[in-house]
Amino acid sequence: MSPNEPLTIYGLLRRSADRNPSKEYFADVVDDSYRVLTYGDIYQRVRSLSCGLKQLGLQTGDRLAMMIPNGSLWATIDFACAQLGVIDVPIHTTYAFQYVSYTIQHSGAETLIIQDTFYEKFQSQIAELELKRIIVVGRKFSDTIDFETLLTQGSLTEAVEDDNLVHTIIYTSGTTAEPKGVMLSHANIVANIRAASQHIPIEEEDRFFSFLPLSHVLERTGSLYVSTFFGASVYFSESTETIARDIKRAKPTIMLAVPRIFERVYEKIITRVDAGSALKKKMFFLALSLSRKKIKNESLSGSQQLLLRVLDALVLKKVRASLGGRLKYVISGGASLDQKIAKFFQTVGILILEGYGLTECSPIVAVNKSTHYKFGTVGPAIPGTEIRLSSDKEILTKGPSLMRGYYNDEAATGEAIDSDGWFHTGDLGSIDSEGFLTITGRIKEIIVLSNGKNINPVAIEIALNRSIYISQSMVYSPDNKTLKVLLVPNFTELSAWLQGKNIMADPKSELDTPAVKELYAKELEEQLKVLSNFEQVREFKLIAEEFTQDNGLMTPTLKIKRINIIDIYD
């Protein structure tokens, strides 16, 4: 097959399975350990499911909604849809039913494949939807189809080969508005894989670790499809609660993540170091110092080189081992990553490469190269994709990975893509002389004060979140005159601070006390002193509840939902 020959999503699987059917492909956690499936295993299971779905009457162009947890089953359903030319519509498993209902009804899906736990939760509401087929994975329910029976109808060998067909409709998270259905074709996605892999090379021996939702395009393209394209493997985390355990077992070489994950790992490492002995602290920071000098190509004496090897084995290797011990690099997307954290992980031996993308772009627009990167930027545009800035610094892009449009919404499509084919991202940025893109804000999030100053709240939040006492923050202006911030404390650190003051109470009960308020006032002053005067925030409110997906205050990709948070706390 030539490098640019048309290829469908099903074609990715077929090609790799034909090449090496016994090659390790997926691994799911089953009974507290990983169970490995080969390319041949999945290929056969996909063809069986395709046969079963076809016998139910599904045809090319039909929409099929799926609400399934991450894992090999999710991928199996996706590839079966691709084989049939059925358009799959993934639903985030953390969504409230109003979003589930909206996605199904707006997409016109008449078939739903759903995990038994979610079906049981929403059974009465689902019954009110106009669905022709409800297929349940797991336990059996009346008036539904048992998923396992679909795997016993035979094996389908023929496949739809038109890569211009829409493969999926992905509904955006909707942090500020109603979700829109992004239509991506097979050709859109495959073009993205081919281009992005020129910045970050992937090998058949690579092993991905997957914990971000496959219902979001970043994990789906960057992990599932990329690994399949190159014949690599994917180990799935059992849940977001078991990431720390599972990554040690999986021992991946590559993973995709969002900044929030790195922030948490960094916080835990620093907390453990602070709790250690004076000797351990000295060893840790000396190891970082020597490693940093080596990265900067500063000269190290023979004794320093020997000491670094010893400290690397005793200290830094343990940090790498906590993430599996084999990570070559991590691709970070979804939000800005603090350069301090990126440099820290580089120093311990884990390279984080920031990228930028949108669902509408399949998703990768730009990403740092493994051989040439700049922290604080999201790298240059991938081959074939163009980037330019509008007069007001909005990032515009076009290329072969740009969506076919928003489903059933020509008006929104027309607003997003201009007459020259440029997609208006809504993000603000700058481009340096080497073509490296830096994201400076999002138009809808910029706070315009009455004095004419434009404030990027994300930059302030990144600065605040560097404090060991702050877990999350959200900056806003209720009157366009002053800035305020909602702070979620790092309760582990706050509890230790209180105990140092001989206060043994639950830290959540102490948030309104003068002592705690004084602590956080000093933290604001300290963390924001590097920012300009008009970016200073002096009014704050401490809140006891973390922003999460479960309480509807974060998207599945861990972006905060500003409007929802303000509605609750202001």
PDB file of N, CA and C in Angstrom, residues 176-240:
ATOM      1  N   THR A 176     -19.504  26.218  26.995  1.00  0.00           N
ATOM      2  CA  THR A 176     -20.173  27.521  27.018  1.00  0.00           C
ATOM      3  C   THR A 176     -21.480  27.532  26.238  1.00  0.00           C
ATOM      4  N   ALA A 177     -21.782  26.472  25.499  1.00  0.00           N
ATOM      5  CA  ALA A 177     -23.005  26.454  24.698  1.00  0.00           C
ATOM      6  C   ALA A 177     -23.466  25.018  24.513  1.00  0.00           C
ATOM      7  N   GLU A 178     -24.574  24.858  23.792  1.00  0.00           N
ATOM      8  CA  GLU A 178     -25.101  23.525  23.528  1.00  0.00           C
ATOM      9  C   GLU A 178     -24.130  22.750  22.656  1.00  0.00           C
ATOM     10  N   PRO A 179     -23.950  21.450  22.906  1.00  0.00           N
ATOM     11  CA  PRO A 179     -23.009  20.663  22.107  1.00  0.00           C
ATOM     12  C   PRO A 179     -23.378  20.677  20.622  1.00  0.00           C
ATOM     13  N   LYS A 180     -22.346  20.629  19.780  1.00  0.00           N
ATOM     14  CA  LYS A 180     -22.541  20.531  18.330  1.00  0.00           C
ATOM     15  C   LYS A 180     -21.945  19.210  17.855  1.00  0.00           C
ATOM     16  N   GLY A 181     -22.600  18.595  16.869  1.00  0.00           N
ATOM     17  CA  GLY A 181     -22.153  17.307  16.357  1.00  0.00           C
ATOM     18  C   GLY A 181     -21.139  17.472  15.236  1.00  0.00           C
ATOM     19  N   VAL A 182     -19.891  17.134  15.515  1.00  0.00           N
ATOM     20  CA  VAL A 182     -18.810  17.280  14.538  1.00  0.00           C
ATOM     21  C   VAL A 182     -18.738  16.025  13.665  1.00  0.00           C
ATOM     22  N   MET A 183     -18.868  16.199  12.355  1.00  0.00           N
ATOM     23  CA  MET A 183     -18.813  15.076  11.417  1.00  0.00           C
ATOM     24  C   MET A 183     -17.383  14.903  10.896  1.00  0.00           C
ATOM     25  N   LEU A 184     -16.789  13.739  11.191  1.00  0.00           N
ATOM     26  CA  LEU A 184     -15.444  13.425  10.721  1.00  0.00           C
ATOM     27  C   LEU A 184     -15.494  12.206   9.810  1.00  0.00           C
ATOM     28  N   SER A 185     -14.842  12.304   8.678  1.00  0.00           N
ATOM     29  CA  SER A 185     -14.788  11.191   7.733  1.00  0.00           C
ATOM     30  C   SER A 185     -13.588  10.302   8.036  1.00  0.00           C
ATOM     31  N   HIS A 186     -13.575   9.131   7.412  1.00  0.00           N
ATOM     32  CA  HIS A 186     -12.414   8.240   7.515  1.00  0.00           C
ATOM     33  C   HIS A 186     -11.172   8.976   7.024  1.00  0.00           C
ATOM     34  N   ALA A 187     -11.301   9.687   5.894  1.00  0.00           N
ATOM     35  CA  ALA A 187     -10.167  10.390   5.299  1.00  0.00           C
ATOM     36  C   ALA A 187      -9.648  11.488   6.212  1.00  0.00           C
ATOM     37  N   ASN A 188     -10.547  12.201   6.894  1.00  0.00           N
ATOM     38  CA  ASN A 188     -10.140  13.232   7.856  1.00  0.00           C
ATOM     39  C   ASN A 188      -9.191  12.646   8.899  1.00  0.00           C
ATOM     40  N   ILE A 189      -9.613  11.547   9.493  1.00  0.00           N
ATOM     41  CA  ILE A 189      -8.875  10.952  10.615  1.00  0.00           C
ATOM     42  C   ILE A 189      -7.554  10.345  10.155  1.00  0.00           C
ATOM     43  N   VAL A 190      -7.580   9.611   9.048  1.00  0.00           N
ATOM     44  CA  VAL A 190      -6.360   8.964   8.561  1.00  0.00           C
ATOM     45  C   VAL A 190      -5.322  10.012   8.152  1.00  0.00           C
ATOM     46  N   ALA A 191      -5.765  11.112   7.558  1.00  0.00           N
ATOM     47  CA  ALA A 191      -4.837  12.197   7.203  1.00  0.00           C
ATOM     48  C   ALA A 191      -4.180  12.756   8.460  1.00  0.00           C
ATOM     49  N   ASN A 192      -4.931  12.854   9.532  1.00  0.00           N
ATOM     50  CA  ASN A 192      -4.404  13.367  10.786  1.00  0.00           C
ATOM     51  C   ASN A 192      -3.345  12.432  11.366  1.00  0.00           C
ATOM     52  N   ILE A 193      -3.606  11.140  11.303  1.00  0.00           N
ATOM     53  CA  ILE A 193      -2.647  10.146  11.801  1.00  0.00           C
ATOM     54  C   ILE A 193      -1.338  10.241  11.017  1.00  0.00           C
ATOM     55  N   ARG A 194      -1.461  10.244   9.699  1.00  0.00           N
ATOM     56  CA  ARG A 194      -0.269  10.257   8.846  1.00  0.00           C
ATOM     57  C   ARG A 194       0.577  11.516   9.078  1.00  0.00           C
ATOM     58  N   ALA A 195      -0.082  12.640   9.244  1.00  0.00           N
ATOM     59  CA  ALA A 195       0.650  13.894   9.421  1.00  0.00           C
ATOM     60  C   ALA A 195       1.283  13.992  10.808  1.00  0.00           C
ATOM     61  N   ALA A 196       0.510  13.702  11.855  1.00  0.00           N
ATOM     62  CA  ALA A 196       1.012  13.851  13.223  1.00  0.00           C
ATOM     63  C   ALA A 196       2.184  12.910  13.505  1.00  0.00           C
ATOM     64  N   SER A 197       2.163  11.734  12.896  1.00  0.00           N
ATOM     65  CA  SER A 197       3.230  10.758  13.145  1.00  0.00           C
ATOM     66  C   SER A 197       4.556  11.181  12.527  1.00  0.00           C
ATOM     67  N   GLN A 198       4.542  12.210  11.684  1.00  0.00           N
ATOM     68  CA  GLN A 198       5.802  12.745  11.163  1.00  0.00           C
ATOM     69  C   GLN A 198       6.493  13.627  12.199  1.00  0.00           C
ATOM     70  N   HIS A 199       5.745  14.071  13.203  1.00  0.00           N
ATOM     71  CA  HIS A 199       6.332  14.843  14.294  1.00  0.00           C
ATOM     72  C   HIS A 199       6.749  13.931  15.446  1.00  0.00           C
ATOM     73  N   ILE A 200       5.963  12.893  15.674  1.00  0.00           N
ATOM     74  CA  ILE A 200       6.258  11.959  16.765  1.00  0.00           C
ATOM     75  C   ILE A 200       6.232  10.545  16.188  1.00  0.00           C
ATOM     76  N   PRO A 201       7.372   9.971  15.878  1.00  0.00           N
ATOM     77  CA  PRO A 201       7.400   8.636  15.264  1.00  0.00           C
ATOM     78  C   PRO A 201       6.912   7.546  16.204  1.00  0.00           C
ATOM     79  N   ILE A 202       6.151   6.624  15.645  1.00  0.00           N
ATOM     80  CA  ILE A 202       5.606   5.497  16.407  1.00  0.00           C
ATOM     81  C   ILE A 202       6.149   4.200  15.805  1.00  0.00           C
ATOM     82  N   GLU A 203       6.441   3.249  16.665  1.00  0.00           N
ATOM     83  CA  GLU A 203       6.954   1.954  16.215  1.00  0.00           C
ATOM     84  C   GLU A 203       6.013   0.838  16.640  1.00  0.00           C
ATOM     85  N   GLU A 204       6.111  -0.284  15.951  1.00  0.00           N
ATOM     86  CA  GLU A 204       5.261  -1.441  16.257  1.00  0.00           C
ATOM     87  C   GLU A 204       5.446  -1.906  17.695  1.00  0.00           C
ATOM     88  N   GLU A 205       6.634  -1.717  18.244  1.00  0.00           N
ATOM     89  CA  GLU A 205       6.923  -2.181  19.613  1.00  0.00           C
ATOM     90  C   GLU A 205       6.364  -1.248  20.678  1.00  0.00           C
ATOM     91  N   ASP A 206       5.853  -0.081  20.279  1.00  0.00           N
ATOM     92  CA  ASP A 206       5.348   0.873  21.263  1.00  0.00           C
ATOM     93  C   ASP A 206       4.083   0.357  21.946  1.00  0.00           C
ATOM     94  N   ARG A 207       3.947   0.770  23.184  1.00  0.00           N
ATOM     95  CA  ARG A 207       2.753   0.399  23.966  1.00  0.00           C
ATOM     96  C   ARG A 207       2.139   1.681  24.533  1.00  0.00           C
ATOM     97  N   PHE A 208       0.897   1.932  24.176  1.00  0.00           N
ATOM     98  CA  PHE A 208       0.172   3.105  24.668  1.00  0.00           C
ATOM     99  C   PHE A 208      -0.553   2.753  25.967  1.00  0.00           C
ATOM    100  N   PHE A 209      -0.681   3.749  26.831  1.00  0.00           N
ATOM    101  CA  PHE A 209      -1.514   3.607  28.027  1.00  0.00           C
ATOM    102  C   PHE A 209      -2.698   4.542  27.865  1.00  0.00           C
ATOM    103  N   SER A 210      -3.904   4.003  27.931  1.00  0.00           N
ATOM    104  CA  SER A 210      -5.108   4.771  27.631  1.00  0.00           C
ATOM    105  C   SER A 210      -6.002   4.909  28.850  1.00  0.00           C
ATOM    106  N   PHE A 211      -6.248   6.166  29.234  1.00  0.00           N
ATOM    107  CA  PHE A 211      -7.182   6.419  30.335  1.00  0.00           C
ATOM    108  C   PHE A 211      -8.121   7.578  30.045  1.00  0.00           C
ATOM    109  N   LEU A 212      -7.778   8.447  29.082  1.00  0.00           N
ATOM    110  CA  LEU A 212      -8.712   9.498  28.682  1.00  0.00           C
ATOM    111  C   LEU A 212      -9.876   8.858  27.935  1.00  0.00           C
ATOM    112  N   PRO A 213     -11.048   9.487  27.915  1.00  0.00           N
ATOM    113  CA  PRO A 213     -12.212   8.857  27.280  1.00  0.00           C
ATOM    114  C   PRO A 213     -12.048   8.689  25.768  1.00  0.00           C
ATOM    115  N   LEU A 214     -12.304   7.483  25.273  1.00  0.00           N
ATOM    116  CA  LEU A 214     -12.281   7.234  23.829  1.00  0.00           C
ATOM    117  C   LEU A 214     -13.415   7.977  23.132  1.00  0.00           C
ATOM    118  N   SER A 215     -14.421   8.372  23.892  1.00  0.00           N
ATOM    119  CA  SER A 215     -15.516   9.151  23.319  1.00  0.00           C
ATOM    120  C   SER A 215     -15.061  10.556  22.944  1.00  0.00           C
ATOM    121  N   HIS A 216     -13.858  10.944  23.392  1.00  0.00           N
ATOM    122  CA  HIS A 216     -13.261  12.221  22.985  1.00  0.00           C
ATOM    123  C   HIS A 216     -12.231  11.946  21.902  1.00  0.00           C
ATOM    124  N   VAL A 217     -12.141  12.821  20.926  1.00  0.00           N
ATOM    125  CA  VAL A 217     -11.339  12.555  19.732  1.00  0.00           C
ATOM    126  C   VAL A 217      -9.839  12.503  20.001  1.00  0.00           C
ATOM    127  N   LEU A 218      -9.330  13.174  21.028  1.00  0.00           N
ATOM    128  CA  LEU A 218      -7.897  13.150  21.289  1.00  0.00           C
ATOM    129  C   LEU A 218      -7.409  11.733  21.568  1.00  0.00           C
ATOM    130  N   GLU A 219      -8.036  11.062  22.501  1.00  0.00           N
ATOM    131  CA  GLU A 219      -7.634   9.694  22.842  1.00  0.00           C
ATOM    132  C   GLU A 219      -7.946   8.735  21.700  1.00  0.00           C
ATOM    133  N   ARG A 220      -9.044   8.970  21.049  1.00  0.00           N
ATOM    134  CA  ARG A 220      -9.483   8.072  19.978  1.00  0.00           C
ATOM    135  C   ARG A 220      -8.497   8.078  18.812  1.00  0.00           C
ATOM    136  N   THR A 221      -8.149   9.268  18.322  1.00  0.00           N
ATOM    137  CA  THR A 221      -7.197   9.347  17.218  1.00  0.00           C
ATOM    138  C   THR A 221      -5.776   9.091  17.702  1.00  0.00           C
ATOM    139  N   GLY A 222      -5.369   9.808  18.753  1.00  0.00           N
ATOM    140  CA  GLY A 222      -3.976   9.785  19.181  1.00  0.00           C
ATOM    141  C   GLY A 222      -3.516   8.492  19.801  1.00  0.00           C
ATOM    142  N   SER A 223      -4.445   7.708  20.340  1.00  0.00           N
ATOM    143  CA  SER A 223      -4.067   6.450  20.983  1.00  0.00           C
ATOM    144  C   SER A 223      -4.604   5.252  20.204  1.00  0.00           C
ATOM    145  N   LEU A 224      -5.922   5.155  20.074  1.00  0.00           N
ATOM    146  CA  LEU A 224      -6.534   3.993  19.425  1.00  0.00           C
ATOM    147  C   LEU A 224      -6.150   3.868  17.956  1.00  0.00           C
ATOM    148  N   TYR A 225      -6.377   4.926  17.180  1.00  0.00           N
ATOM    149  CA  TYR A 225      -6.144   4.832  15.738  1.00  0.00           C
ATOM    150  C   TYR A 225      -4.656   4.873  15.386  1.00  0.00           C
ATOM    151  N   VAL A 226      -3.889   5.690  16.083  1.00  0.00           N
ATOM    152  CA  VAL A 226      -2.451   5.747  15.800  1.00  0.00           C
ATOM    153  C   VAL A 226      -1.798   4.397  16.076  1.00  0.00           C
ATOM    154  N   SER A 227      -2.133   3.802  17.218  1.00  0.00           N
ATOM    155  CA  SER A 227      -1.547   2.493  17.543  1.00  0.00           C
ATOM    156  C   SER A 227      -1.937   1.447  16.499  1.00  0.00           C
ATOM    157  N   THR A 228      -3.181   1.485  16.050  1.00  0.00           N
ATOM    158  CA  THR A 228      -3.649   0.522  15.048  1.00  0.00           C
ATOM    159  C   THR A 228      -2.932   0.736  13.718  1.00  0.00           C
ATOM    160  N   PHE A 229      -2.731   1.973  13.327  1.00  0.00           N
ATOM    161  CA  PHE A 229      -2.062   2.303  12.070  1.00  0.00           C
ATOM    162  C   PHE A 229      -0.655   1.703  12.032  1.00  0.00           C
ATOM    163  N   PHE A 230       0.036   1.732  13.165  1.00  0.00           N
ATOM    164  CA  PHE A 230       1.422   1.263  13.209  1.00  0.00           C
ATOM    165  C   PHE A 230       1.574  -0.148  13.775  1.00  0.00           C
ATOM    166  N   GLY A 231       0.474  -0.786  14.122  1.00  0.00           N
ATOM    167  CA  GLY A 231       0.561  -2.137  14.661  1.00  0.00           C
ATOM    168  C   GLY A 231       1.092  -2.185  16.082  1.00  0.00           C
ATOM    169  N   ALA A 232       0.919  -1.095  16.826  1.00  0.00           N
ATOM    170  CA  ALA A 232       1.359  -1.034  18.223  1.00  0.00           C
ATOM    171  C   ALA A 232       0.248  -1.563  19.132  1.00  0.00           C
ATOM    172  N   SER A 233       0.437  -1.473  20.443  1.00  0.00           N
ATOM    173  CA  SER A 233      -0.556  -2.004  21.386  1.00  0.00           C
ATOM    174  C   SER A 233      -1.077  -0.909  22.315  1.00  0.00           C
ATOM    175  N   VAL A 234      -2.238  -1.179  22.922  1.00  0.00           N
ATOM    176  CA  VAL A 234      -2.872  -0.239  23.854  1.00  0.00           C
ATOM    177  C   VAL A 234      -3.283  -0.986  25.119  1.00  0.00           C
ATOM    178  N   TYR A 235      -2.819  -0.503  26.257  1.00  0.00           N
ATOM    179  CA  TYR A 235      -3.256  -1.035  27.546  1.00  0.00           C
ATOM    180  C   TYR A 235      -4.223  -0.024  28.152  1.00  0.00           C
ATOM    181  N   PHE A 236      -5.435  -0.482  28.453  1.00  0.00           N
ATOM    182  CA  PHE A 236      -6.471   0.402  28.984  1.00  0.00           C
ATOM    183  C   PHE A 236      -6.465   0.396  30.513  1.00  0.00           C
ATOM    184  N   SER A 237      -6.580   1.585  31.092  1.00  0.00           N
ATOM    185  CA  SER A 237      -6.747   1.668  32.540  1.00  0.00           C
ATOM    186  C   SER A 237      -8.167   1.226  32.892  1.00  0.00           C
ATOM    187  N   GLU A 238      -8.320   0.557  34.016  1.00  0.00           N
ATOM    188  CA  GLU A 238      -9.651   0.077  34.415  1.00  0.00           C
ATOM    189  C   GLU A 238     -10.589   1.250  34.680  1.00  0.00           C
ATOM    190  N   SER A 239     -10.073   2.305  35.289  1.00  0.00           N
ATOM    191  CA  SER A 239     -10.865   3.502  35.565  1.00  0.00           C
ATOM    192  C   SER A 239      -9.917   4.639  35.899  1.00  0.00           C
ATOM    193  N   THR A 240     -10.459   5.838  36.045  1.00  0.00           N
ATOM    194  CA  THR A 240      -9.609   6.973  36.406  1.00  0.00           C
ATOM    195  C   THR A 240      -9.080   6.838  37.829  1.00  0.00           C
TER     196      THR A 240
END
